[in-house]
Amino acid sequence: MPSLARSIIELAITAGPLVLLWVLMWAALDVGYWLGLLLAVPAAGFLVRLFMIQHDCGHGAFFHRRAANDWVGRVLGILTLTPYDYWRRKHAVHHATSGNLDRRGFGGH
């Protein structure tokens, strides 16, 4: 069962460092692009972690309420450049047809 407190903590310890890294990358432009590129590596890791949270929202596993999962999933979809509702539908098809290679379609990513 999803825990509201745990879900909020996971969002905070993922989105917070990502925002901090974005700010640092912007500030690093005064030093040089190399520092921004160096900071982009951990930022990419936090972005992948946000997609993992979006994935859990798509499965309805991050919050108790579907509306909360969908709202958070849509916001994260903006950050991950993955349209949440479209992805969720295609990913459900992927799970429903994963044993049938002719019907599985797109969405396994």
The first five atom37 places (N, CA, C, CB, O) and aatype in JSON, in Angstrom:
{
  "aatype": [12, 14, 15, 10, 0, 1, 15, 9, 9, 6, 10, 0, 9, 16, 0, 7, 14, 10, 19, 10, 10, 17, 19, 10, 12, 17, 0, 0, 10, 3, 19, 7, 18, 17, 10, 7, 10, 10, 10, 0, 19, 14, 0, 0, 7, 13, 10, 19, 1, 10, 13, 12, 9, 5, 8, 3, 4, 7, 8, 7, 0, 13, 13, 8, 1, 1, 0, 0, 2, 3, 17, 19, 7, 1, 19, 10, 7, 9, 10, 16, 10, 16, 14, 18, 3, 18, 17, 1, 1, 11, 8, 0, 19, 8, 8, 0, 16, 15, 7, 2, 10, 3, 1, 1, 7, 13, 7, 7, 8],
  "atom_mask": [
    [1, 1, 1, 1, 1],
    [1, 1, 1, 1, 1],
    [1, 1, 1, 1, 1],
    [1, 1, 1, 1, 1],
    [1, 1, 1, 1, 1],
    [1, 1, 1, 1, 1],
    [1, 1, 1, 1, 1],
    [1, 1, 1, 1, 1],
    [1, 1, 1, 1, 1],
    [1, 1, 1, 1, 1],
    [1, 1, 1, 1, 1],
    [1, 1, 1, 1, 1],
    [1, 1, 1, 1, 1],
    [1, 1, 1, 1, 1],
    [1, 1, 1, 1, 1],
    [1, 1, 1, 0, 1],
    [1, 1, 1, 1, 1],
    [1, 1, 1, 1, 1],
    [1, 1, 1, 1, 1],
    [1, 1, 1, 1, 1],
    [1, 1, 1, 1, 1],
    [1, 1, 1, 1, 1],
    [1, 1, 1, 1, 1],
    [1, 1, 1, 1, 1],
    [1, 1, 1, 1, 1],
    [1, 1, 1, 1, 1],
    [1, 1, 1, 1, 1],
    [1, 1, 1, 1, 1],
    [1, 1, 1, 1, 1],
    [1, 1, 1, 1, 1],
    [1, 1, 1, 1, 1],
    [1, 1, 1, 0, 1],
    [1, 1, 1, 1, 1],
    [1, 1, 1, 1, 1],
    [1, 1, 1, 1, 1],
    [1, 1, 1, 0, 1],
    [1, 1, 1, 1, 1],
    [1, 1, 1, 1, 1],
    [1, 1, 1, 1, 1],
    [1, 1, 1, 1, 1],
    [1, 1, 1, 1, 1],
    [1, 1, 1, 1, 1],
    [1, 1, 1, 1, 1],
    [1, 1, 1, 1, 1],
    [1, 1, 1, 0, 1],
    [1, 1, 1, 1, 1],
    [1, 1, 1, 1, 1],
    [1, 1, 1, 1, 1],
    [1, 1, 1, 1, 1],
    [1, 1, 1, 1, 1],
    [1, 1, 1, 1, 1],
    [1, 1, 1, 1, 1],
    [1, 1, 1, 1, 1],
    [1, 1, 1, 1, 1],
    [1, 1, 1, 1, 1],
    [1, 1, 1, 1, 1],
    [1, 1, 1, 1, 1],
    [1, 1, 1, 0, 1],
    [1, 1, 1, 1, 1],
    [1, 1, 1, 0, 1],
    [1, 1, 1, 1, 1],
    [1, 1, 1, 1, 1],
    [1, 1, 1, 1, 1],
    [1, 1, 1, 1, 1],
    [1, 1, 1, 1, 1],
    [1, 1, 1, 1, 1],
    [1, 1, 1, 1, 1],
    [1, 1, 1, 1, 1],
    [1, 1, 1, 1, 1],
    [1, 1, 1, 1, 1],
    [1, 1, 1, 1, 1],
    [1, 1, 1, 1, 1],
    [1, 1, 1, 0, 1],
    [1, 1, 1, 1, 1],
    [1, 1, 1, 1, 1],
    [1, 1, 1, 1, 1],
    [1, 1, 1, 0, 1],
    [1, 1, 1, 1, 1],
    [1, 1, 1, 1, 1],
    [1, 1, 1, 1, 1],
    [1, 1, 1, 1, 1],
    [1, 1, 1, 1, 1],
    [1, 1, 1, 1, 1],
    [1, 1, 1, 1, 1],
    [1, 1, 1, 1, 1],
    [1, 1, 1, 1, 1],
    [1, 1, 1, 1, 1],
    [1, 1, 1, 1, 1],
    [1, 1, 1, 1, 1],
    [1, 1, 1, 1, 1],
    [1, 1, 1, 1, 1],
    [1, 1, 1, 1, 1],
    [1, 1, 1, 1, 1],
    [1, 1, 1, 1, 1],
    [1, 1, 1, 1, 1],
    [1, 1, 1, 1, 1],
    [1, 1, 1, 1, 1],
    [1, 1, 1, 1, 1],
    [1, 1, 1, 0, 1],
    [1, 1, 1, 1, 1],
    [1, 1, 1, 1, 1],
    [1, 1, 1, 1, 1],
    [1, 1, 1, 1, 1],
    [1, 1, 1, 1, 1],
    [1, 1, 1, 0, 1],
    [1, 1, 1, 1, 1],
    [1, 1, 1, 0, 1],
    [1, 1, 1, 0, 1],
    [1, 1, 1, 1, 1]
  ],
  "atom_positions": [
    [[0.84, -1.19, 0.0], [0.0, 0.0, 0.0], [0.88, 1.25, 0.0], [-0.95, 0.0, 1.22], [1.86, 1.33, 0.74]],
    [[0.52, 2.2, -0.82], [1.3, 3.44, -0.86], [1.16, 4.23, 0.44], [0.87, 4.31, -2.04], [0.1, 4.27, 1.06]],
    [[2.24, 4.85, 0.83], [2.26, 5.7, 2.01], [2.39, 7.15, 1.54], [3.43, 5.31, 2.98], [3.33, 7.49, 0.83]],
    [[1.45, 8.0, 1.94], [1.49, 9.4, 1.53], [2.77, 10.07, 1.97], [0.28, 10.15, 2.09], [3.4, 10.79, 1.19]],
    [[3.17, 9.84, 3.21], [4.4, 10.47, 3.72], [5.61, 10.0, 2.92], [4.59, 10.14, 5.2], [6.46, 10.82, 2.55]],
    [[5.71, 8.71, 2.67], [6.84, 8.17, 1.91], [6.85, 8.71, 0.49], [6.8, 6.63, 1.9], [7.91, 9.05, -0.04]],
    [[5.68, 8.8, -0.14], [5.59, 9.33, -1.5], [6.06, 10.78, -1.56], [4.15, 9.22, -2.01], [6.8, 11.16, -2.47]],
    [[5.63, 11.58, -0.6], [6.04, 12.99, -0.57], [7.54, 13.11, -0.33], [5.26, 13.76, 0.52], [8.22, 13.93, -0.95]],
    [[8.06, 12.28, 0.56], [9.51, 12.29, 0.82], [10.28, 11.9, -0.43], [9.86, 11.33, 1.98], [11.28, 12.54, -0.76]],
    [[9.83, 10.87, -1.12], [10.52, 10.43, -2.35], [10.5, 11.52, -3.41], [9.86, 9.15, -2.9], [11.5, 11.75, -4.1]],
    [[9.37, 12.21, -3.55], [9.31, 13.33, -4.5], [10.27, 14.43, -4.09], [7.87, 13.88, -4.58], [10.97, 15.0, -4.93]],
    [[10.31, 14.74, -2.8], [11.17, 15.83, -2.31], [12.65, 15.51, -2.48], [10.86, 16.12, -0.85], [13.42, 16.37, -2.89]],
    [[13.05, 14.27, -2.17], [14.48, 13.94, -2.26], [14.91, 13.68, -3.7], [14.8, 12.73, -1.4], [16.09, 13.46, -3.97]],
    [[13.96, 13.7, -4.62], [14.3, 13.57, -6.03], [14.21, 14.93, -6.73], [13.37, 12.56, -6.72], [15.16, 15.35, -7.4]],
    [[13.08, 15.6, -6.58], [12.89, 16.88, -7.27], [13.76, 17.98, -6.67], [11.42, 17.3, -7.21], [14.25, 18.84, -7.39]],
    [[13.95, 17.96, -5.35], [14.77, 18.99, -4.7], [16.19, 19.01, -5.22], [0.0, 0.0, 0.0], [16.66, 20.07, -5.66]],
    [[16.91, 17.89, -5.19], [18.26, 17.89, -5.73], [18.31, 18.22, -7.23], [18.9, 16.56, -5.49], [19.26, 18.85, -7.69]],
    [[17.3, 17.79, -7.98], [17.28, 18.1, -9.41], [17.18, 19.61, -9.62], [16.12, 17.38, -10.11], [17.9, 20.17, -10.45]],
    [[16.3, 20.26, -8.89], [16.16, 21.72, -9.01], [17.47, 22.39, -8.58], [14.97, 22.24, -8.15], [17.93, 23.32, -9.23]],
    [[18.06, 21.92, -7.49], [19.33, 22.48, -7.03], [20.41, 22.32, -8.11], [19.77, 21.79, -5.72], [21.18, 23.25, -8.36]],
    [[20.47, 21.16, -8.73], [21.47, 20.94, -9.79], [21.2, 21.84, -10.99], [21.46, 19.47, -10.23], [22.15, 22.34, -11.6]],
    [[19.92, 22.05, -11.34], [19.6, 22.97, -12.45], [20.1, 24.37, -12.13], [18.08, 22.99, -12.72], [20.7, 25.03, -12.98]],
    [[19.86, 24.82, -10.9], [20.31, 26.16, -10.5], [21.83, 26.24, -10.54], [19.79, 26.51, -9.07], [22.39, 27.22, -11.03]],
    [[22.49, 25.22, -10.03], [23.95, 25.2, -10.05], [24.49, 25.17, -11.48], [24.47, 24.0, -9.28], [25.51, 25.8, -11.77]],
    [[23.83, 24.43, -12.37], [24.27, 24.39, -13.77], [24.13, 25.77, -14.41], [23.46, 23.34, -14.57], [24.99, 26.19, -15.18]],
    [[23.05, 26.45, -14.09], [22.85, 27.8, -14.63], [23.92, 28.74, -14.09], [21.44, 28.33, -14.26], [24.5, 29.53, -14.83]],
    [[24.19, 28.65, -12.79], [25.2, 29.5, -12.18], [26.6, 29.15, -12.7], [25.16, 29.37, -10.65], [27.48, 30.01, -12.76]],
    [[26.8, 27.9, -13.07], [28.12, 27.45, -13.54], [28.47, 28.02, -14.91], [28.16, 25.94, -13.59], [29.62, 27.93, -15.33]],
    [[27.51, 28.59, -15.6], [27.8, 29.17, -16.91], [28.85, 30.27, -16.81], [26.53, 29.74, -17.53], [29.6, 30.5, -17.76]],
    [[28.92, 30.94, -15.66], [29.94, 31.97, -15.47], [31.34, 31.37, -15.36], [29.63, 32.77, -14.22], [32.33, 32.02, -15.69]],
    [[31.42, 30.12, -14.9], [32.71, 29.44, -14.75], [33.13, 28.8, -16.07], [32.64, 28.37, -13.63], [34.27, 28.93, -16.5]],
    [[32.19, 28.12, -16.71], [32.46, 27.44, -17.97], [31.46, 26.33, -18.21], [0.0, 0.0, 0.0], [30.83, 25.82, -17.28]],
    [[31.33, 25.96, -19.46], [30.38, 24.91, -19.82], [30.78, 23.56, -19.24], [30.26, 24.81, -21.33], [29.92, 22.72, -18.98]],
    [[32.06, 23.33, -19.05], [32.53, 22.04, -18.55], [31.92, 21.71, -17.18], [34.06, 22.04, -18.46], [31.58, 20.56, -16.91]],
    [[31.78, 22.72, -16.33], [31.2, 22.49, -15.0], [29.72, 22.15, -15.12], [31.41, 23.72, -14.09], [29.21, 21.28, -14.42]],
    [[29.02, 22.85, -16.01], [27.61, 22.54, -16.24], [27.42, 21.13, -16.77], [0.0, 0.0, 0.0], [26.49, 20.43, -16.37]],
    [[28.29, 20.72, -17.67], [28.22, 19.35, -18.2], [28.52, 18.32, -17.12], [29.21, 19.19, -19.37], [27.91, 17.25, -17.09]],
    [[29.44, 18.64, -16.26], [29.76, 17.73, -15.15], [28.55, 17.58, -14.22], [30.99, 18.25, -14.36], [28.24, 16.48, -13.76]],
    [[27.87, 18.68, -13.94], [26.68, 18.65, -13.08], [25.49, 17.99, -13.78], [26.31, 20.06, -12.65], [24.57, 17.52, -13.11]],
    [[25.51, 17.94, -15.1], [24.41, 17.32, -15.85], [24.35, 15.82, -15.61], [24.55, 17.61, -17.33], [23.28, 15.22, -15.75]],
    [[25.46, 15.2, -15.27], [25.48, 13.76, -15.06], [24.6, 13.36, -13.86], [26.92, 13.27, -14.84], [23.72, 12.52, -14.03]],
    [[24.81, 13.93, -12.67], [23.89, 13.56, -11.58], [22.47, 14.08, -11.82], [24.42, 14.1, -10.24], [21.51, 13.45, -11.39]],
    [[22.34, 15.21, -12.52], [20.99, 15.72, -12.82], [20.22, 14.72, -13.68], [21.07, 17.09, -13.55], [19.03, 14.51, -13.49]],
    [[20.91, 14.09, -14.62], [20.27, 13.08, -15.46], [19.79, 11.91, -14.62], [21.24, 12.58, -16.54], [18.72, 11.36, -14.87]],
    [[20.58, 11.53, -13.62], [20.15, 10.44, -12.73], [18.87, 10.79, -11.97], [0.0, 0.0, 0.0], [17.98, 9.95, -11.83]],
    [[18.78, 12.02, -11.48], [17.56, 12.43, -10.78], [16.37, 12.53, -11.75], [17.78, 13.78, -10.09], [15.24, 12.26, -11.35]],
    [[16.62, 12.9, -12.99], [15.55, 12.95, -13.99], [15.03, 11.54, -14.28], [16.04, 13.62, -15.29], [13.83, 11.33, -14.43]],
    [[15.93, 10.57, -14.37], [15.52, 9.18, -14.56], [14.7, 8.73, -13.35], [16.75, 8.25, -14.76], [13.7, 8.03, -13.5]],
    [[15.12, 9.12, -12.17], [14.36, 8.76, -10.96], [12.97, 9.38, -10.98], [15.12, 9.21, -9.7], [12.01, 8.75, -10.52]],
    [[12.84, 10.6, -11.5], [11.51, 11.2, -11.64], [10.66, 10.39, -12.61], [11.62, 12.66, -12.13], [9.46, 10.22, -12.39]],
    [[11.27, 9.89, -13.69], [10.5, 9.05, -14.61], [10.06, 7.77, -13.91], [11.32, 8.72, -15.87], [8.96, 7.27, -14.17]],
    [[10.89, 7.23, -13.05], [10.49, 6.02, -12.32], [9.28, 6.31, -11.42], [11.67, 5.5, -11.47], [8.4, 5.46, -11.29]],
    [[9.25, 7.48, -10.82], [8.09, 7.87, -10.01], [6.88, 8.04, -10.93], [8.37, 9.18, -9.23], [5.78, 7.61, -10.58]],
    [[7.07, 8.66, -12.1], [5.99, 8.81, -13.07], [5.46, 7.42, -13.47], [6.47, 9.59, -14.33], [4.25, 7.23, -13.6]],
    [[6.35, 6.48, -13.66], [5.97, 5.11, -14.01], [5.11, 4.51, -12.9], [7.24, 4.23, -14.25], [4.08, 3.89, -13.18]],
    [[5.52, 4.69, -11.65], [4.73, 4.18, -10.53], [3.36, 4.85, -10.47], [5.49, 4.39, -9.21], [2.37, 4.21, -10.14]],
    [[3.31, 6.14, -10.78], [2.02, 6.84, -10.84], [1.14, 6.22, -11.93], [2.22, 8.36, -11.12], [-0.07, 6.06, -11.74]],
    [[1.73, 5.88, -13.06], [0.97, 5.27, -14.15], [0.37, 3.94, -13.76], [0.0, 0.0, 0.0], [-0.69, 3.56, -14.27]],
    [[1.02, 3.24, -12.86], [0.49, 1.97, -12.36], [-0.43, 2.17, -11.16], [1.64, 1.03, -11.97], [-0.97, 1.21, -10.63]],
    [[-0.62, 3.42, -10.74], [-1.48, 3.71, -9.59], [-0.86, 3.26, -8.28], [0.0, 0.0, 0.0], [-1.57, 2.97, -7.32]],
    [[0.48, 3.19, -8.24], [1.15, 2.64, -7.08], [1.84, 3.68, -6.2], [2.15, 1.65, -7.52], [2.43, 3.32, -5.18]],
    [[1.78, 4.95, -6.56], [2.52, 5.95, -5.8], [1.66, 6.6, -4.73], [3.08, 7.01, -6.74], [2.14, 6.91, -3.64]],
    [[0.39, 6.82, -5.03], [-0.57, 7.39, -4.08], [-1.79, 6.48, -4.02], [-0.98, 8.85, -4.48], [-1.99, 5.66, -4.91]],
    [[-2.59, 6.62, -2.99], [-3.82, 5.84, -2.86], [-4.84, 6.23, -3.93], [-4.43, 6.02, -1.47], [-5.53, 5.38, -4.49]],
    [[-4.93, 7.52, -4.21], [-5.97, 8.02, -5.12], [-5.45, 8.14, -6.54], [-6.48, 9.38, -4.64], [-4.35, 8.63, -6.78]],
    [[-6.26, 7.67, -7.47], [-5.87, 7.75, -8.88], [-5.67, 9.2, -9.31], [-6.93, 7.08, -9.76], [-4.74, 9.49, -10.08]],
    [[-6.51, 10.1, -8.84], [-6.38, 11.51, -9.23], [-5.01, 12.06, -8.83], [-7.5, 12.36, -8.59], [-4.4, 12.81, -9.58]],
    [[-4.54, 11.69, -7.65], [-3.22, 12.16, -7.21], [-2.12, 11.54, -8.07], [-2.98, 11.8, -5.72], [-1.19, 12.24, -8.47]],
    [[-2.22, 10.24, -8.36], [-1.25, 9.6, -9.24], [-1.22, 10.28, -10.61], [-1.57, 8.1, -9.41], [-0.15, 10.56, -11.15]],
    [[-2.4, 10.54, -11.16], [-2.47, 11.15, -12.49], [-1.96, 12.59, -12.48], [-3.91, 11.12, -13.01], [-1.26, 12.99, -13.41]],
    [[-2.3, 13.35, -11.46], [-1.84, 14.75, -11.41], [-0.33, 14.81, -11.32], [-2.48, 15.48, -10.21], [0.32, 15.54, -12.08]],
    [[0.24, 14.04, -10.39], [1.7, 14.02, -10.24], [2.35, 13.46, -11.5], [2.12, 13.2, -9.01], [3.37, 13.98, -11.95]],
    [[1.77, 12.41, -12.06], [2.3, 11.84, -13.3], [2.33, 12.84, -14.44], [0.0, 0.0, 0.0], [3.3, 12.89, -15.2]],
    [[1.29, 13.65, -14.57], [1.25, 14.67, -15.63], [2.31, 15.74, -15.42], [-0.14, 15.31, -15.69], [2.97, 16.16, -16.37]],
    [[2.47, 16.19, -14.18], [3.49, 17.2, -13.9], [4.88, 16.64, -14.2], [3.41, 17.67, -12.41], [5.71, 17.3, -14.82]],
    [[5.13, 15.41, -13.75], [6.42, 14.8, -14.02], [6.63, 14.56, -15.51], [6.56, 13.49, -13.25], [7.75, 14.62, -16.01]],
    [[5.54, 14.27, -16.22], [5.62, 14.08, -17.67], [6.13, 15.32, -18.39], [0.0, 0.0, 0.0], [6.78, 15.22, -19.42]],
    [[5.83, 16.48, -17.84], [6.35, 17.73, -18.43], [7.87, 17.77, -18.25], [5.69, 18.99, -17.77], [8.59, 18.13, -19.17]],
    [[8.33, 17.4, -17.07], [9.77, 17.43, -16.79], [10.52, 16.35, -17.56], [10.02, 17.27, -15.3], [11.64, 16.58, -18.01]],
    [[9.92, 15.18, -17.71], [10.58, 14.06, -18.39], [10.32, 14.06, -19.89], [10.12, 12.75, -17.8], [10.82, 13.19, -20.62]],
    [[9.54, 15.03, -20.36], [9.18, 15.13, -21.79], [8.48, 13.86, -22.28], [10.44, 15.39, -22.64], [8.68, 13.42, -23.42]],
    [[7.65, 13.29, -21.4], [6.89, 12.08, -21.72], [5.42, 12.35, -21.42], [7.42, 10.85, -20.91], [5.03, 12.38, -20.26]],
    [[4.59, 12.55, -22.45], [3.16, 12.83, -22.2], [2.52, 11.71, -21.39], [2.41, 13.0, -23.54], [2.38, 10.58, -21.87]],
    [[2.14, 12.02, -20.18], [1.73, 11.01, -19.21], [0.53, 10.18, -19.66], [1.4, 11.67, -17.9], [0.59, 8.95, -19.64]],
    [[-0.57, 10.83, -20.06], [-1.77, 10.07, -20.39], [-1.55, 9.15, -21.59], [-2.93, 11.02, -20.68], [-2.0, 8.0, -21.59]],
    [[-0.86, 9.64, -22.6], [-0.56, 8.82, -23.77], [0.33, 7.65, -23.36], [0.13, 9.67, -24.88], [0.07, 6.51, -23.72]],
    [[1.39, 7.95, -22.61], [2.31, 6.91, -22.18], [1.6, 5.87, -21.32], [3.48, 7.53, -21.41], [1.83, 4.67, -21.48]],
    [[0.75, 6.32, -20.41], [0.05, 5.39, -19.5], [-0.81, 4.4, -20.29], [-0.83, 6.16, -18.49], [-0.83, 3.2, -19.99]],
    [[-1.54, 4.92, -21.29], [-2.38, 4.03, -22.1], [-1.52, 3.02, -22.87], [-3.24, 4.84, -23.09], [-1.81, 1.83, -22.87]],
    [[-0.47, 3.49, -23.51], [0.4, 2.61, -24.3], [1.14, 1.62, -23.4], [1.4, 3.44, -25.11], [1.37, 0.48, -23.79]],
    [[1.51, 2.05, -22.22], [2.21, 1.17, -21.3], [1.26, 0.08, -20.78], [2.79, 1.97, -20.12], [1.69, -1.05, -20.55]],
    [[0.0, 0.41, -20.6], [-0.98, -0.61, -20.18], [-1.13, -1.67, -21.27], [-2.37, 0.05, -19.88], [-1.25, -2.86, -20.97]],
    [[-1.11, -1.25, -22.54], [-1.16, -2.2, -23.65], [0.08, -3.09, -23.62], [-1.26, -1.46, -25.03], [0.0, -4.29, -23.84]],
    [[1.21, -2.49, -23.34], [2.45, -3.25, -23.23], [2.32, -4.36, -22.19], [3.63, -2.32, -22.87], [2.7, -5.5, -22.45]],
    [[1.78, -4.03, -21.02], [1.64, -5.04, -19.98], [0.58, -6.09, -20.36], [1.26, -4.38, -18.66], [0.73, -7.27, -20.04]],
    [[-0.46, -5.66, -21.02], [-1.54, -6.59, -21.37], [-1.12, -7.56, -22.47], [-2.76, -5.81, -21.82], [-1.68, -8.65, -22.58]],
    [[-0.15, -7.18, -23.27], [0.23, -8.01, -24.43], [1.71, -8.37, -24.44], [-0.12, -7.29, -25.72], [2.25, -8.69, -25.5]],
    [[2.36, -8.34, -23.31], [3.82, -8.54, -23.29], [4.23, -9.92, -23.78], [4.34, -8.35, -21.88], [5.36, -10.09, -24.24]],
    [[3.37, -10.91, -23.71], [3.69, -12.25, -24.2], [3.41, -12.44, -25.68], [0.0, 0.0, 0.0], [3.73, -13.49, -26.24]],
    [[2.81, -11.44, -26.32], [2.45, -11.54, -27.73], [3.21, -10.47, -28.5], [0.9, -11.38, -27.94], [2.79, -9.31, -28.51]],
    [[4.3, -10.83, -29.14], [5.15, -9.86, -29.81], [4.46, -9.15, -30.97], [6.39, -10.54, -30.3], [4.85, -8.04, -31.33]],
    [[3.44, -9.77, -31.56], [2.73, -9.13, -32.68], [1.78, -8.04, -32.21], [1.95, -10.17, -33.46], [1.43, -7.16, -32.98]],
    [[1.35, -8.09, -30.95], [0.36, -7.14, -30.45], [0.89, -6.17, -29.4], [-0.79, -7.88, -29.88], [0.16, -5.27, -28.98]],
    [[2.12, -6.31, -28.98], [2.57, -5.53, -27.82], [2.71, -4.05, -28.09], [3.88, -6.06, -27.35], [2.58, -3.26, -27.16]],
    [[2.95, -3.64, -29.31], [2.97, -2.22, -29.66], [4.03, -1.43, -28.93], [0.0, 0.0, 0.0], [5.05, -1.97, -28.5]],
    [[3.79, -0.13, -28.8], [4.72, 0.8, -28.18], [4.34, 0.99, -26.73], [4.72, 2.15, -28.93], [3.17, 0.84, -26.37]],
    [[5.28, 1.31, -25.89], [4.96, 1.62, -24.5], [5.75, 0.81, -23.51], [0.0, 0.0, 0.0], [5.6, 0.98, -22.3]],
    [[6.61, -0.07, -24.01], [7.41, -0.87, -23.11], [8.61, -0.09, -22.59], [0.0, 0.0, 0.0], [9.33, -0.57, -21.72]],
    [[8.83, 1.08, -23.12], [10.0, 1.87, -22.72], [9.66, 2.68, -21.49], [10.47, 2.79, -23.86], [10.51, 3.41, -20.99]]
  ]
}
